[in-house]
Each structure stands twice: as C-alpha cells, then as structure tokens.
C-alpha cells in the first residue's frame, strides 16, 4: 500500500483527457520515480459513478461493487505513491468525497489522500462546454446555450462543478491536501499544464514521453453548428451510436481537422456572469489555504470579442454536411469490406474530401 494517494478529479474541460493520456502512456516512467498509475478510464468512470450516485447515460443505473476494486488495486501498489484520474469524481458531494478518502485511509493507517483539481478560466471553458454538449447530442445553439446560463446561473455552476468541489472536499481533507492546478492560458508552452501536474506529484516531467498526450479535439463553429442541426432533426440516437459515429468519428476525428474560422465567445450578461464566477473562485482559493500550482491570474485571461453574428451561410453548412456524408459513406464501405474479408487500406482524408472538390 502506498503512503500517499493522489486522486485527480478534473474539472470538466480542463485538460483531463490530455493528462490521462500522458499518465497512461508513461506508466513505466512514473513507476521508476516512485508513483504507480492505477487503472484506466472505464474502471474509474464506474467507480466514481458508484460513490457519487451518478447514473450512466447508457444503462440509467448506478454501478455497484466498482469502488472496492479501485481500493484493492491501490492496496496492491508497491511504490510510495499512487495516482488515478477521472473527472467523474468531481461529481461527488460530501458523502461521496468522504467515502473516497476514508476507505483509502482505512486500507492503510499511514496513507495520506490528496486531491488534485485542474481549474480553467470559466470564460474560456464555456465555448468548449457547448461544443462537448453538441457532440453528445445537444440541440441548443450557442446563443441559446449562453441564454440558458443567464436565465439559470445555477445551471452554469452545475456544469462547471466548482462550487460542488468547494462544498465537498474541504469537508474531508486538510486544506493543503487539496491541490489546485490552473490551466495555462493560450500562448503558453504546450507542456506547461503537465509540468504543473507533475510538480504536485514530485516527479520529473523531463523523463516522460509527451508525444502520446492528446487533447480533446476542437471543431470549427460551422461543423459544430452543422452537427447541432443534425441532432435537432432526428430522434435522439442511442448513446453508443452517438458516441461512436458522431462524437468519436466525426467530431473528434475527421471533422476536427477543418480550419477554424469562427470561434464562439461569451458576451453581454453571459460574459459578466462567467467573470463573476471566476472572481468567486479566486477569492475562495485565496482564503482557503489550498495548494495552488500555477497563477490565479490564469483564471482572468484576455478574452476575444464575440463575432458580430453567428449566422452561418447556407453554403458553408452544406459544405460541412457533404464532407460528413462522404466520410460516413467511406467508413461504411470499409466496414462492409471488412465483413466480406476484402479490407482495403483507408485512402485518407484528402482522398475523401476530394469528392467534394476540396483538398484536405
């Protein structure tokens, strides 16, 4: 059993996918520095769902018997430290947070539990949150998404989970055991977030392979709006289909390589609300005695002005839609060939988009 266990709990849209990829790709390097990376995504998604009481979108049920598997895996660790990561744990309220901390401590009287939170400027995070919402089947336009936050500020706070964080974890942890890593603003060195994360663990990121780290893909506004309109025009797809075909293949795959020409940005009341929430978080961190890694100024970055209009020309939407159809048709043909045992090598995006008279 390790003497120190670190639980990285997100928050959403704060580089968690990127950090998890680096953790998993560098298990050996972490272990050589005395830190074992425990489990993978599915293991912790189910365990976090159990202790937070969160129902799965696919099954509608709360898993059982999954958290104890995490505890047993941690008990088998032979290095001085262990670390695991899932933003699903950030859904915890005080009872769930207490379960996580107390069961890990009960496994070894000497174990210290620390929680790592990655935190991002809310103004910068909201456009990413809308894009993720659309990838998962959402139908609100960007202006509607912003208006919903203004009409119900608690909706925005629930989405970011920051206030839930401060309601749960300080109740069960000493202040210095809650480590807040701020996400660097655009323009900073690419590896800075990982360096800050590693500094909490006391490991040297220079010994790591950072080529495997991946961030969630970013769609351009036109492709996101096209997918949103697709979501609105047909019955909701089953979760596995939405995830495989729309989110992973189109949104996080082929369509994410389109040039970004329009970026959504907060404005008006939505901008004021997000900035006020950033101020609330900053004051809470200043007075809370928590370990802040990075700079609180990262939560108050420069913000681009919103475009004059979010009206997308019909020809641009058509272009994105035709590209998606061509990609899905090619994917379907490749699947059919695989089933017949006559698989051909994929021709690449440039070949596919050539059907539309464009180069990749």
Tab-separated table of N, CA and C in Angstrom, residues 240-241 243-246 248-249 327-344 346:
chain	number	residue	atom	x	y	z
A	240	UNK	N	-24.520	4.727	-27.452
A	240	UNK	CA	-23.344	4.133	-28.102
A	240	UNK	C	-23.165	4.605	-29.537
A	241	UNK	N	-24.270	4.803	-30.268
A	241	UNK	CA	-24.184	5.250	-31.657
A	241	UNK	C	-23.731	6.708	-31.716
A	243	UNK	N	-21.988	8.307	-29.556
A	243	UNK	CA	-20.586	8.382	-29.144
A	243	UNK	C	-19.650	7.888	-30.241
A	244	UNK	N	-20.003	6.763	-30.879
A	244	UNK	CA	-19.103	6.167	-31.864
A	244	UNK	C	-19.095	6.933	-33.180
A	245	UNK	N	-20.286	7.276	-33.694
A	245	UNK	CA	-20.374	7.836	-35.043
A	245	UNK	C	-20.247	9.361	-35.074
A	246	UNK	N	-20.951	10.029	-34.158
A	246	UNK	CA	-20.946	11.490	-34.186
A	246	UNK	C	-19.772	12.055	-33.392
A	248	UNK	N	-16.968	10.445	-31.646
A	248	UNK	CA	-15.598	9.964	-31.816
A	248	UNK	C	-15.143	10.022	-33.266
A	249	UNK	N	-15.994	9.561	-34.202
A	249	UNK	CA	-15.541	9.503	-35.587
A	249	UNK	C	-15.565	10.866	-36.265
A	327	UNK	N	-17.490	11.172	-45.563
A	327	UNK	CA	-16.689	10.439	-44.584
A	327	UNK	C	-17.434	9.235	-44.033
A	328	UNK	N	-18.715	9.422	-43.697
A	328	UNK	CA	-19.506	8.306	-43.180
A	328	UNK	C	-19.720	7.240	-44.238
A	329	UNK	N	-19.913	7.648	-45.492
A	329	UNK	CA	-20.095	6.671	-46.566
A	329	UNK	C	-18.833	5.848	-46.762
A	330	UNK	N	-17.681	6.492	-46.740
A	330	UNK	CA	-16.422	5.767	-46.879
A	330	UNK	C	-16.217	4.819	-45.708
A	331	UNK	N	-16.548	5.271	-44.510
A	331	UNK	CA	-16.426	4.417	-43.320
A	331	UNK	C	-17.345	3.201	-43.454
A	332	UNK	N	-18.558	3.411	-43.942
A	332	UNK	CA	-19.492	2.301	-44.117
A	332	UNK	C	-18.965	1.297	-45.140
A	333	UNK	N	-18.390	1.812	-46.236
A	333	UNK	CA	-17.841	0.913	-47.255
A	333	UNK	C	-16.687	0.092	-46.703
A	334	UNK	N	-15.837	0.713	-45.897
A	334	UNK	CA	-14.717	-0.008	-45.309
A	334	UNK	C	-15.197	-1.081	-44.344
A	335	UNK	N	-16.258	-0.780	-43.604
A	335	UNK	CA	-16.813	-1.796	-42.701
A	335	UNK	C	-17.377	-2.972	-43.490
A	336	UNK	N	-18.089	-2.648	-44.589
A	336	UNK	CA	-18.628	-3.721	-45.415
A	336	UNK	C	-17.531	-4.586	-45.997
A	337	UNK	N	-16.436	-3.954	-46.433
A	337	UNK	CA	-15.321	-4.715	-46.973
A	337	UNK	C	-14.707	-5.602	-45.902
A	338	UNK	N	-14.623	-5.083	-44.669
A	338	UNK	CA	-14.063	-5.875	-43.572
A	338	UNK	C	-14.923	-7.090	-43.288
A	339	UNK	N	-16.239	-6.903	-43.334
A	339	UNK	CA	-17.137	-8.033	-43.084
A	339	UNK	C	-17.030	-9.090	-44.168
A	340	UNK	N	-16.727	-8.655	-45.411
A	340	UNK	CA	-16.569	-9.606	-46.518
A	340	UNK	C	-15.163	-10.158	-46.615
A	341	UNK	N	-14.275	-9.635	-45.756
A	341	UNK	CA	-12.908	-10.101	-45.795
A	341	UNK	C	-12.105	-9.518	-46.924
A	342	UNK	N	-12.508	-8.345	-47.421
A	342	UNK	CA	-11.795	-7.715	-48.533
A	342	UNK	C	-11.411	-6.293	-48.140
A	343	UNK	N	-10.742	-6.178	-46.997
A	343	UNK	CA	-10.421	-4.862	-46.461
A	343	UNK	C	-9.409	-4.156	-47.354
A	344	UNK	N	-9.689	-2.893	-47.661
A	344	UNK	CA	-8.723	-2.059	-48.356
A	344	UNK	C	-8.194	-1.022	-47.380
A	346	UNK	N	-7.446	2.447	-45.764
A	346	UNK	CA	-8.114	3.746	-45.895
A	346	UNK	C	-7.319	4.671	-46.804
